[in-house]
């Protein structure tokens, strides 16, 4: 079983829609969680860290459910510029981070 | 601030040729990583380093070697390139673990 699993999508949504991505992880000892954004042919960039209490940054909200071992990302009022691949990232209890394969989002006019 | 710089940006190799990818960071980070990204496979860790003079294997180390002679540089070598090594290679660094990774722009390598 892959350590971090995501629905690959693609998610096609109209501008202004709300969209949610989920990610599950297998290592119950993981302590750090992140969402990264990757634009086509570019490097991944941190979107937000995910805290136990949940956190919000503008239109983006991240939640962590340790009991069920999943994290989520909610995007409200989608913009065309939100079109990208969203990577779920979880620490591996070692020196590296494990990346999910990513969820592709396309926001259409 | 340059951040993490990778060279070259693009390269085409013939099977059996060798090359070295260079990663340089100016943030004084202890930890450095090499990932490869292939369609449908996500980012996979090749090798990493927890400090100057150290290296360790990641998820897919076969066919690659690395060196970290200076804290700011992390080199990835392909001794005998194979078509299966056609990929996009990303270098990243972080100040501590676990923590946010800072990525370079990537190197697009094609092996024919």
Coordinates of C-alpha atoms in Angstrom, one line a residue:
Chain A
X1 CA 0.0 0.0 0.0
X2 CA 1.4 3.4 -1.0
X3 CA 2.1 5.6 2.1
X4 CA 0.1 8.5 0.7
X5 CA -2.9 8.1 -1.6
X6 CA -4.8 10.7 -3.4
X7 CA -7.6 10.7 -6.0
X8 CA -5.8 11.7 -9.2
X9 CA -8.9 13.4 -10.6
X10 CA -9.0 15.4 -12.8
X11 CA -11.5 17.6 -11.0
X12 CA -13.2 19.9 -13.5
X13 CA -15.1 22.7 -11.8
X14 CA -16.5 26.1 -12.9
X15 CA -15.2 29.3 -11.5
X16 CA -16.7 30.1 -8.2
X17 CA -17.3 26.5 -7.2
X18 CA -16.1 24.9 -4.0
X19 CA -14.0 21.8 -4.4
X20 CA -12.5 19.4 -1.8
X21 CA -9.6 17.0 -2.1
X22 CA -8.9 14.1 0.3
X23 CA -5.7 12.3 1.0
X24 CA -5.1 9.2 3.1
X25 CA -1.8 8.2 4.7
X26 CA -0.7 4.8 6.1
X27 CA 1.9 5.7 8.8
X28 CA 0.1 6.4 12.0
X29 CA 3.3 7.9 13.5
X30 CA 3.4 10.7 11.0
X31 CA 3.5 14.1 12.6
X32 CA 3.7 16.7 9.8
X33 CA 1.4 17.2 6.9
X34 CA 1.4 19.6 4.0
X35 CA -0.3 20.5 0.8
X36 CA 1.9 21.6 -2.1
X37 CA 0.8 23.0 -5.4
X38 CA 2.5 22.2 -8.7
X39 CA 1.9 24.0 -11.9
X40 CA 2.5 22.3 -15.2
X41 CA 6.2 21.8 -15.8
X42 CA 7.1 23.7 -12.7
X43 CA 8.5 22.7 -9.3
X44 CA 6.2 22.0 -6.3
X45 CA 5.6 24.9 -4.0
X46 CA 4.2 24.9 -0.5
X47 CA 0.5 25.8 -0.4
X48 CA -0.1 25.3 3.3
X49 CA 0.9 23.2 6.3
X50 CA -1.8 21.2 8.0
X51 CA -2.2 21.5 11.7
X52 CA -4.1 19.2 14.1
X53 CA -6.6 22.0 14.8
X54 CA -7.1 22.7 11.1
X55 CA -6.1 25.9 9.4
X56 CA -7.4 28.4 7.0
X57 CA -5.6 30.7 4.5
X58 CA -8.0 32.9 2.6
X59 CA -10.0 30.6 0.3
X60 CA -8.1 27.5 1.4
X61 CA -8.9 25.3 4.4
X62 CA -7.0 22.3 5.4
X63 CA -8.1 19.7 7.9
X64 CA -6.4 16.7 9.6
X65 CA -8.2 13.6 10.9
X66 CA -5.7 11.5 12.8
X67 CA -8.2 8.8 13.8
X68 CA -9.0 8.1 10.2
X69 CA -5.6 9.1 8.9
X70 CA -6.7 11.5 6.2
X71 CA -6.2 15.1 5.4
X72 CA -8.3 17.3 3.3
X73 CA -8.1 20.5 1.3
X74 CA -11.1 22.7 0.6
X75 CA -10.9 25.5 -2.0
X76 CA -13.8 28.0 -1.9
X77 CA -14.7 30.4 -4.7
X78 CA -12.4 28.7 -7.2
X79 CA -10.4 30.9 -9.6
X80 CA -9.0 30.1 -13.0
X81 CA -5.5 30.5 -11.4
X82 CA -6.2 27.7 -9.0
X83 CA -5.9 25.2 -11.9
X84 CA -2.9 23.0 -10.9
X85 CA -2.0 19.7 -9.4
X86 CA -2.3 19.5 -5.6
X87 CA 0.1 17.3 -3.8
X88 CA -0.5 15.8 -0.4
X89 CA 2.7 15.4 1.6
X90 CA 3.3 13.5 4.8
X91 CA 6.4 12.9 6.9
X92 CA 7.7 9.4 6.9
X93 CA 9.0 9.4 10.5
X94 CA 12.4 9.6 9.0
X95 CA 14.3 12.2 7.2
X96 CA 12.1 12.5 4.1
X97 CA 8.6 13.5 3.1
X98 CA 6.3 11.2 1.2
X99 CA 4.4 12.7 -1.7
X100 CA 1.1 11.6 -3.0
X101 CA 0.7 11.3 -6.8
X102 CA -1.3 14.5 -6.9
X103 CA -4.8 15.6 -7.7
X104 CA -5.4 17.6 -10.9
X105 CA -7.7 20.5 -10.7
X106 CA -9.0 22.4 -13.8
X107 CA -11.1 25.5 -13.1
X108 CA -13.1 26.5 -16.2
X109 CA -14.7 29.9 -17.0
Chain B
X1 CA 17.9 35.2 -2.9
X2 CA 18.6 32.4 -5.4
X3 CA 17.2 29.7 -3.1
X4 CA 17.8 26.3 -4.7
X5 CA 19.4 26.3 -8.1
X6 CA 19.7 23.3 -10.4
X7 CA 21.9 22.9 -13.4
X8 CA 21.4 22.0 -16.2
X9 CA 17.8 22.7 -16.9
X10 CA 17.6 20.3 -19.9
X11 CA 19.8 17.5 -21.1
X12 CA 19.6 14.7 -23.7
X13 CA 21.9 11.7 -23.2
X14 CA 22.5 8.6 -25.2
X15 CA 22.2 5.3 -23.4
X16 CA 25.5 4.5 -21.6
X17 CA 26.6 8.1 -21.3
X18 CA 27.3 9.6 -17.9
X19 CA 26.4 13.0 -16.4
X20 CA 26.2 14.9 -13.2
X21 CA 23.3 17.1 -12.0
X22 CA 24.2 19.9 -9.7
X23 CA 22.1 21.3 -7.0
X24 CA 23.2 24.4 -5.0
X25 CA 21.3 26.1 -2.1
X26 CA 22.2 29.4 -0.4
X27 CA 19.9 29.0 2.6
X28 CA 22.4 27.1 4.8
X29 CA 20.0 24.2 4.9
X30 CA 21.3 20.9 6.5
X31 CA 19.0 18.6 4.5
X32 CA 19.1 18.1 0.8
X33 CA 17.1 15.7 -1.5
X34 CA 17.0 14.4 -5.0
X35 CA 13.6 13.4 -6.4
X36 CA 12.5 12.2 -9.8
X37 CA 9.0 12.8 -11.1
X38 CA 7.4 10.6 -13.8
X39 CA 3.9 10.8 -15.2
X40 CA 1.5 8.9 -13.0
X41 CA 4.2 8.1 -10.4
X42 CA 4.4 11.2 -8.4
X43 CA 7.7 12.4 -6.8
X44 CA 10.0 9.6 -5.7
X45 CA 13.0 10.0 -3.5
X46 CA 16.3 8.9 -5.0
X47 CA 18.9 9.9 -2.4
X48 CA 19.1 12.4 0.4
X49 CA 21.7 14.0 2.7
X50 CA 21.3 15.0 6.3
X51 CA 24.4 17.1 6.3
X52 CA 27.8 17.8 4.7
X53 CA 29.6 14.6 4.0
X54 CA 26.6 12.3 4.4
X55 CA 24.3 10.6 1.9
X56 CA 21.6 8.0 2.2
X57 CA 19.4 6.0 -0.2
X58 CA 15.8 6.8 -0.8
X59 CA 13.1 4.9 -2.5
X60 CA 14.6 4.5 -6.0
X61 CA 18.5 4.8 -5.7
X62 CA 19.6 2.2 -8.2
X63 CA 21.6 3.6 -11.1
X64 CA 22.4 6.9 -9.3
X65 CA 25.2 8.1 -7.0
X66 CA 25.4 11.3 -5.0
X67 CA 27.9 13.3 -3.1
X68 CA 27.7 16.2 -0.6
X69 CA 31.2 17.4 -0.2
X70 CA 30.1 21.0 0.6
X71 CA 27.0 21.9 2.6
X72 CA 25.6 24.0 -0.1
X73 CA 26.0 21.5 -3.0
X74 CA 24.4 18.1 -3.6
X75 CA 25.4 16.3 -6.8
X76 CA 23.5 13.5 -8.5
X77 CA 25.4 11.3 -10.9
X78 CA 24.3 8.9 -13.5
X79 CA 27.3 6.6 -14.4
X80 CA 25.6 4.8 -17.3
X81 CA 22.3 6.4 -18.4
X82 CA 19.4 4.2 -19.3
X83 CA 16.1 5.1 -21.1
X84 CA 14.3 4.3 -17.8
X85 CA 16.1 7.3 -16.3
X86 CA 14.3 9.7 -18.6
X87 CA 12.5 11.9 -16.1
X88 CA 12.2 15.3 -14.4
X89 CA 14.7 15.6 -11.5
X90 CA 14.0 17.9 -8.6
X91 CA 16.4 18.9 -5.9
X92 CA 15.1 20.2 -2.6
X93 CA 16.4 21.4 0.7
X94 CA 15.1 22.0 4.2
X95 CA 16.5 23.4 7.4
X96 CA 15.3 20.6 9.6
X97 CA 13.1 17.5 9.4
X98 CA 10.2 17.3 9.0
X99 CA 9.9 20.7 7.5
X100 CA 8.9 22.5 4.3
X101 CA 10.9 21.6 1.3
X102 CA 12.3 24.2 -1.0
X103 CA 12.6 23.0 -4.6
X104 CA 14.8 23.9 -7.5
X105 CA 13.3 24.4 -10.9
X106 CA 14.0 20.9 -12.1
X107 CA 16.1 19.2 -14.7
X108 CA 14.5 17.6 -17.7
X109 CA 16.5 14.6 -18.7
X110 CA 15.9 12.5 -21.8
X111 CA 17.9 9.3 -22.4
X112 CA 17.7 7.9 -25.9

